[in-house]
């Protein structure tokens, strides 16, 4: 393929010679998100065994679950900021090392307070890994398939949760609860040497003026005969750039969308099993309902992400949330039939949670290189707050006398609001300009 006289960096990403490196980035980042999802789910799977072994009530684990999400919130916001200062690759390696080490230390905790500390530190590493993986994948994905590729990579997170359940089922009865955390620590540690082959983002290296490292990455992309003109970053901090150049309102709307999207997602994940049990499906049926919700979410993310690559992403995601609202409302009347409930949960996962997962690519495309990791981390942090409040909101509503059907209708309203805010965010954001311009070396 001939390089145009004045191609953008996106043109270079479409070259066949860059495909092996792009595949490596997507694969390793997908493995990281899978391990992230595995470790996030592991504490819920180990909690019943820990409760019996330590002789503590199950209610005591509320703080353990909550502090893990709080640590993840800290990681997404603070470590995401470091990704724009020290690089996406370095942040990803450090975050994986942190949650791997803390996972291995978790079995040494002999009390609930010690477990709280271990899960908080683990959460910081888990939270830091996601924005780094999303940003790096986005900056190496060809533009015509960026939404699909980032979505495919992000599907590793729910897949990791499913994998944790499959691994824990035979492991915990035979080797005890500690074995889940040993697996959750050993696997990412074993991955770290392989992750050293990951390249740094060329856009980041250009902004930092690290031309020697940039040339090495371009050589791996089969673009060693290309020079890239330096475009200096604006003299603002990455945080300030989230609100500069006409992005202030869009940033707030994006945060609002993530807040609503994760609030409804976590509310569904926590309350769908209870509704399924109430419908007479039993424990196996409750697990199947959660499985159909997650499988639907993965399928929805991939399909909607592919459509978003051909249409306006914010419109596709907005329509997905609207259709998800209809499906969530359907949960209110499907509760009387377990068969109908399984169908509706899969459709709900496809549109409501699938749209939420597509937001990862939307966030990455919303900001330019100097503030992309910070922007992704901050948006995901807003989402984490919604994820923490979602299950709590469901419990409060149920405790005040609202039926489960009413709770689902309220959740459907949140999906409608998410559709409105993401479309408005897209309309208010300035059109991204190419940061990098390449010229054939003469």
XYZ file of C-alpha atoms in Angstrom:
442
model
C 0.000 0.000 0.000
C 1.396 3.395 -0.989
C 1.505 6.041 1.712
C -0.267 9.255 0.638
C 1.805 12.407 0.383
C 0.330 13.786 3.621
C -1.340 10.933 5.511
C -2.598 11.140 9.054
C -1.485 8.593 11.599
C -4.823 6.821 11.086
C -3.742 6.197 7.490
C -0.661 4.400 8.781
C -2.832 2.225 11.011
C -4.714 1.048 7.917
C -1.502 -0.289 6.361
C -1.234 -4.083 6.195
C 2.270 -3.943 7.655
C 0.951 -2.598 10.957
C -1.540 -5.453 11.402
C 0.692 -7.865 13.409
C 1.554 -5.198 15.963
C -2.055 -4.026 16.200
C -3.200 -7.601 16.802
C -0.598 -8.034 19.532
C -1.834 -4.903 21.324
C -5.489 -5.958 21.156
C -4.734 -9.520 22.262
C -2.624 -8.572 25.286
C -5.003 -5.813 26.370
C -7.925 -8.263 26.056
C -6.076 -10.756 28.268
C -5.498 -7.986 30.819
C -9.193 -7.056 30.909
C -10.072 -10.753 31.241
C -7.776 -11.075 34.254
C -9.236 -7.819 35.585
C -12.753 -9.255 35.368
C -11.562 -12.536 36.911
C -10.062 -10.801 39.944
C -13.023 -8.438 40.352
C -15.421 -11.396 40.538
C -13.186 -13.598 42.701
C -14.021 -11.994 46.052
C -17.759 -12.621 45.610
C -17.057 -16.264 44.801
C -14.706 -16.727 47.768
C -16.835 -14.824 50.314
C -19.119 -17.738 51.383
C -16.130 -19.987 52.146
C -14.293 -17.185 53.985
C -17.425 -16.496 56.037
C -17.673 -20.119 57.153
C -13.944 -20.496 57.827
C -13.628 -17.291 59.853
C -17.007 -17.566 61.533
C -18.111 -14.069 60.483
C -21.586 -13.180 59.190
C -22.083 -12.664 55.485
C -23.183 -9.088 56.166
C -19.605 -8.275 57.202
C -18.530 -8.615 53.574
C -20.480 -5.557 52.509
C -17.483 -3.402 53.390
C -15.163 -5.791 51.544
C -17.202 -5.564 48.335
C -17.631 -1.812 48.659
C -13.970 -1.035 49.309
C -12.931 -3.019 46.249
C -15.108 -0.780 44.081
C -13.782 2.276 45.935
C -10.209 1.205 45.204
C -11.122 0.715 41.569
C -12.567 4.230 41.517
C -9.298 5.625 42.870
C -7.332 3.614 40.318
C -9.346 4.704 37.284
C -9.166 8.404 38.176
C -5.651 8.792 39.602
C -3.759 6.178 37.607
C -5.562 7.174 34.419
C -4.059 10.636 34.914
C -0.594 9.064 35.163
C -1.119 7.400 31.776
C -0.947 10.815 30.103
C 2.183 11.733 32.044
C 4.246 8.538 32.028
C 2.753 6.528 29.169
C 0.024 3.972 28.575
C 2.357 0.965 28.428
C 4.103 1.730 31.720
C 0.816 2.332 33.515
C -0.603 -0.940 32.205
C 2.426 -2.946 33.351
C 2.445 -1.284 36.780
C -1.306 -1.778 37.283
C -1.140 -5.463 36.339
C 1.816 -5.951 38.678
C -0.071 -4.224 41.506
C -3.275 -6.236 41.294
C -1.322 -9.475 40.746
C 0.806 -8.918 43.851
C -2.151 -7.864 46.000
C -4.173 -10.860 44.829
C -1.368 -13.188 45.950
C -1.223 -11.416 49.329
C -4.994 -11.679 49.883
C -4.879 -15.263 51.295
C -2.548 -13.976 54.043
C -5.358 -11.796 55.419
C -6.693 -13.341 58.608
C -9.424 -10.854 59.434
C -12.035 -8.720 57.733
C -10.061 -5.449 58.278
C -6.963 -6.994 56.666
C -9.103 -8.273 53.806
C -10.520 -4.765 53.336
C -7.000 -3.348 52.941
C -5.998 -6.087 50.503
C -9.084 -5.577 48.346
C -8.687 -1.791 48.333
C -5.111 -2.052 47.039
C -6.145 -4.717 44.535
C -8.957 -2.440 43.366
C -6.489 0.385 42.671
C -4.535 -1.882 40.340
C -7.682 -3.226 38.683
C -9.003 0.294 38.166
C -5.734 1.568 36.709
C -5.446 -1.254 34.179
C -8.746 -0.569 32.391
C -8.201 3.023 31.167
C -4.650 2.131 30.116
C -5.864 -0.884 28.111
C -8.737 1.071 26.532
C -6.507 4.002 25.580
C -3.696 1.869 24.160
C -6.091 -0.285 22.153
C -7.887 2.778 20.795
C -4.634 4.403 19.696
C -3.559 1.272 17.801
C -6.961 0.400 16.265
C -7.616 1.209 12.620
C -10.263 3.971 12.486
C -12.740 2.058 10.332
C -12.928 -0.730 12.948
C -12.044 1.177 16.127
C -15.403 0.801 17.879
C -15.524 -2.937 17.199
C -11.891 -3.521 18.199
C -12.110 -1.583 21.478
C -15.403 -3.325 22.252
C -13.886 -6.717 21.485
C -11.003 -5.985 23.828
C -13.357 -4.742 26.565
C -15.454 -7.934 26.306
C -12.622 -9.561 28.218
C -13.965 -8.019 31.438
C -17.343 -9.821 31.574
C -15.710 -12.925 30.107
C -13.260 -12.861 33.024
C -16.186 -12.821 35.454
C -17.680 -15.889 33.762
C -14.263 -17.582 33.740
C -13.867 -16.915 37.471
C -17.117 -18.768 38.145
C -16.020 -21.740 36.045
C -12.623 -21.910 37.751
C -13.875 -21.375 41.314
C -16.585 -24.050 41.119
C -14.134 -27.007 41.200
C -11.209 -25.176 42.815
C -12.710 -23.853 46.067
C -14.161 -27.194 47.324
C -10.846 -28.965 46.655
C -8.220 -26.371 47.566
C -10.037 -23.728 49.572
C -10.935 -20.102 48.907
C -7.294 -18.974 48.826
C -6.737 -20.917 45.592
C -8.916 -18.469 43.625
C -6.651 -15.567 44.580
C -3.516 -17.571 43.897
C -4.725 -18.243 40.355
C -5.791 -14.597 40.058
C -2.261 -13.511 41.015
C -0.100 -16.079 39.253
C -1.722 -15.630 35.837
C -1.093 -11.854 35.547
C 2.439 -12.262 36.939
C 3.123 -14.864 34.259
C 1.726 -12.450 31.671
C 4.017 -9.557 32.646
C 7.129 -10.809 30.759
C 5.011 -11.202 27.621
C 3.546 -7.731 28.103
C 7.026 -6.235 27.855
C 6.664 -6.738 24.087
C 3.827 -4.194 24.063
C 4.724 -0.973 22.239
C 4.111 2.467 23.647
C 1.503 4.590 21.912
C 3.135 6.463 18.982
C 0.793 9.401 19.574
C 2.004 9.648 23.169
C 5.662 9.376 22.144
C 5.196 12.124 19.571
C 3.611 14.463 22.103
C 6.487 13.795 24.504
C 9.102 14.330 21.798
C 10.627 10.846 22.322
C 11.650 10.402 18.692
C 14.046 7.486 19.161
C 11.342 5.326 20.790
C 8.847 6.547 18.208
C 11.085 5.427 15.347
C 11.370 1.950 16.883
C 7.583 1.617 17.126
C 7.142 2.839 13.547
C 9.660 0.243 12.398
C 7.539 -2.469 14.054
C 4.562 -1.066 12.127
C 6.458 -1.420 8.829
C 6.550 2.374 8.593
C 10.249 2.996 9.115
C 10.350 5.132 5.967
C 7.883 7.602 7.409
C 8.614 10.774 9.322
C 5.994 12.237 11.618
C 5.730 15.971 12.111
C 5.772 17.017 15.752
C 2.587 18.642 17.009
C 3.212 20.057 20.489
C 0.567 19.566 23.141
C -1.308 22.645 24.365
C 0.234 24.186 27.504
C -2.433 22.852 29.845
C -2.631 19.949 32.271
C -4.541 16.875 31.024
C -7.294 17.588 33.560
C -7.724 21.162 32.319
C -7.887 19.929 28.721
C -10.999 17.890 29.584
C -12.845 21.200 29.895
C -10.987 23.223 27.251
C -11.653 23.776 23.544
C -15.423 23.462 23.885
C -15.365 20.087 25.677
C -16.613 21.197 29.120
C -20.309 20.442 28.608
C -19.545 17.289 26.645
C -17.273 16.027 29.420
C -19.989 16.535 32.048
C -22.564 14.830 29.807
C -20.164 11.937 29.173
C -19.628 11.503 32.910
C -23.382 11.574 33.447
C -23.850 8.892 30.801
C -21.243 6.625 32.384
C -22.774 7.199 35.825
C -26.244 6.209 34.616
C -24.991 3.316 32.477
C -23.006 1.601 35.229
C -25.679 2.317 37.821
C -28.250 0.436 35.751
C -25.769 -2.315 34.826
C -24.789 -3.082 38.428
C -28.392 -2.819 39.577
C -29.397 -5.380 36.965
C -26.533 -7.753 37.766
C -27.414 -7.692 41.465
C -31.209 -7.838 41.238
C -31.895 -10.087 38.255
C -30.914 -13.242 40.236
C -33.344 -12.338 43.029
C -36.196 -11.766 40.599
C -35.394 -15.027 38.843
C -35.474 -16.913 42.133
C -38.806 -15.282 42.953
C -40.130 -16.560 39.616
C -39.412 -20.093 40.818
C -36.347 -20.775 38.679
C -34.190 -21.876 41.631
C -30.434 -21.286 42.146
C -29.503 -22.791 38.774
C -32.041 -20.568 37.056
C -30.674 -17.493 38.807
C -27.175 -18.330 37.573
C -28.528 -18.912 34.065
C -30.243 -15.515 34.099
C -26.966 -13.783 34.979
C -25.194 -15.826 32.289
C -27.734 -14.818 29.616
C -27.400 -11.187 30.718
C -23.597 -11.318 30.282
C -23.654 -13.283 27.028
C -26.174 -10.804 25.642
C -23.921 -7.939 26.754
C -20.894 -9.366 24.932
C -22.890 -9.971 21.748
C -24.415 -6.494 21.967
C -21.065 -4.816 22.447
C -19.615 -6.485 19.354
C -22.630 -5.915 17.108
C -23.294 -2.340 18.226
C -19.579 -1.553 18.070
C -19.420 -2.733 14.473
C -22.445 -0.639 13.542
C -20.941 2.360 15.346
C -17.888 2.133 13.080
C -20.161 2.760 10.087
C -22.521 5.289 11.657
C -22.247 8.014 14.300
C -21.156 6.156 17.470
C -23.111 8.341 19.916
C -26.325 7.843 17.926
C -25.847 4.060 17.768
C -25.170 3.887 21.511
C -28.098 6.202 22.221
C -30.510 4.032 20.226
C -29.067 0.996 22.013
C -29.903 2.528 25.393
C -33.441 3.343 24.242
C -34.025 -0.248 23.106
C -32.397 -1.391 26.332
C -34.920 0.702 28.286
C -37.742 -1.166 26.551
C -36.117 -4.506 27.417
C -35.555 -3.495 31.056
C -39.206 -2.482 31.324
C -40.017 -5.929 29.943
C -38.377 -7.458 33.002
C -41.247 -6.010 35.035
C -43.806 -8.281 33.351
C -41.554 -11.239 32.499
C -40.981 -12.073 36.171
C -43.862 -14.541 36.232
C -42.268 -16.838 33.653
C -38.679 -18.020 33.948
C -38.543 -18.853 30.225
C -39.665 -15.385 29.206
C -37.299 -13.900 31.786
C -34.277 -15.593 30.201
C -35.204 -14.192 26.787
C -35.730 -10.693 28.142
C -32.498 -10.748 30.178
C -30.507 -11.664 27.068
C -32.127 -8.807 25.115
C -31.528 -6.470 28.064
C -27.874 -7.453 28.158
C -27.552 -6.998 24.395
C -28.878 -3.444 24.294
C -28.535 -1.939 27.786
C -25.233 -3.397 28.956
C -23.872 -3.836 25.420
C -24.342 -0.093 24.884
C -22.630 0.603 28.203
C -19.609 -1.434 27.099
C -19.465 0.486 23.793
C -18.937 3.664 25.805
C -15.285 2.665 26.254
C -14.598 3.386 22.583
C -16.730 6.554 22.683
C -14.716 7.881 25.641
C -11.409 7.162 23.922
C -12.551 8.954 20.765
C -13.920 11.932 22.664
C -10.485 13.239 23.738
C -7.249 13.908 21.902
C -3.887 12.330 22.668
C -2.588 14.639 25.465
C -5.631 14.014 27.666
C -7.037 10.698 26.419
C -5.987 8.463 29.327
C -7.062 11.117 31.834
C -10.413 11.533 30.084
C -11.081 7.796 29.900
C -10.092 7.337 33.543
C -12.250 10.228 34.759
C -15.284 9.029 32.780
C -14.857 5.495 34.081
C -14.477 6.906 37.584
C -17.864 8.609 37.227
C -19.199 5.270 36.063
C -17.755 3.510 39.105
C -19.660 5.891 41.369
C -22.849 4.871 39.586
C -21.834 1.222 39.887
C -21.447 1.592 43.652
C -24.795 3.383 44.050
C -26.800 1.086 41.745
C -27.156 -1.943 44.057
C -27.630 0.377 47.049
C -30.433 2.219 45.250
C -32.158 -1.075 44.486
C -31.978 -2.090 48.140
C -33.311 1.268 49.343
C -36.238 1.165 46.912
C -37.097 -2.398 47.868
C -36.796 -1.554 51.567
C -39.217 1.357 51.230
C -41.907 -0.847 49.752
C -41.344 -0.596 45.996
C -41.863 -3.823 44.069
C -39.182 -5.336 41.879
C -41.287 -4.404 38.840
C -41.202 -0.750 39.862
C -37.433 -0.943 40.396
C -36.976 -2.189 36.826
C -39.182 0.601 35.481
C -37.041 3.158 37.330
C -33.956 1.499 35.852
C -35.516 1.810 32.391
C -35.832 5.560 32.975
C -32.085 5.669 33.738
C -31.438 3.992 30.367
C -33.545 6.626 28.593
C -31.626 9.416 30.335
C -28.328 7.756 29.329
C -29.513 7.776 25.699
C -30.273 11.491 25.900
C -27.008 12.473 27.586
C -24.733 10.505 25.236
C -26.380 11.974 22.129
C -26.102 15.481 23.597
C -22.447 14.813 24.479
C -21.760 13.943 20.861
C -23.518 17.066 19.603
C -21.606 19.419 21.926
C -18.119 17.975 21.442
C -15.764 19.641 18.965
C -14.693 17.537 16.019
C -11.305 15.909 16.807
C -8.527 17.116 14.569
C -5.670 14.849 13.426
C -2.883 15.347 15.923
C -0.242 13.609 13.839
C 0.614 14.249 10.215
C 3.017 11.910 8.468
C 5.246 12.667 5.497
C 7.219 10.223 3.413
C 10.917 10.663 4.158
C 12.809 11.965 1.142
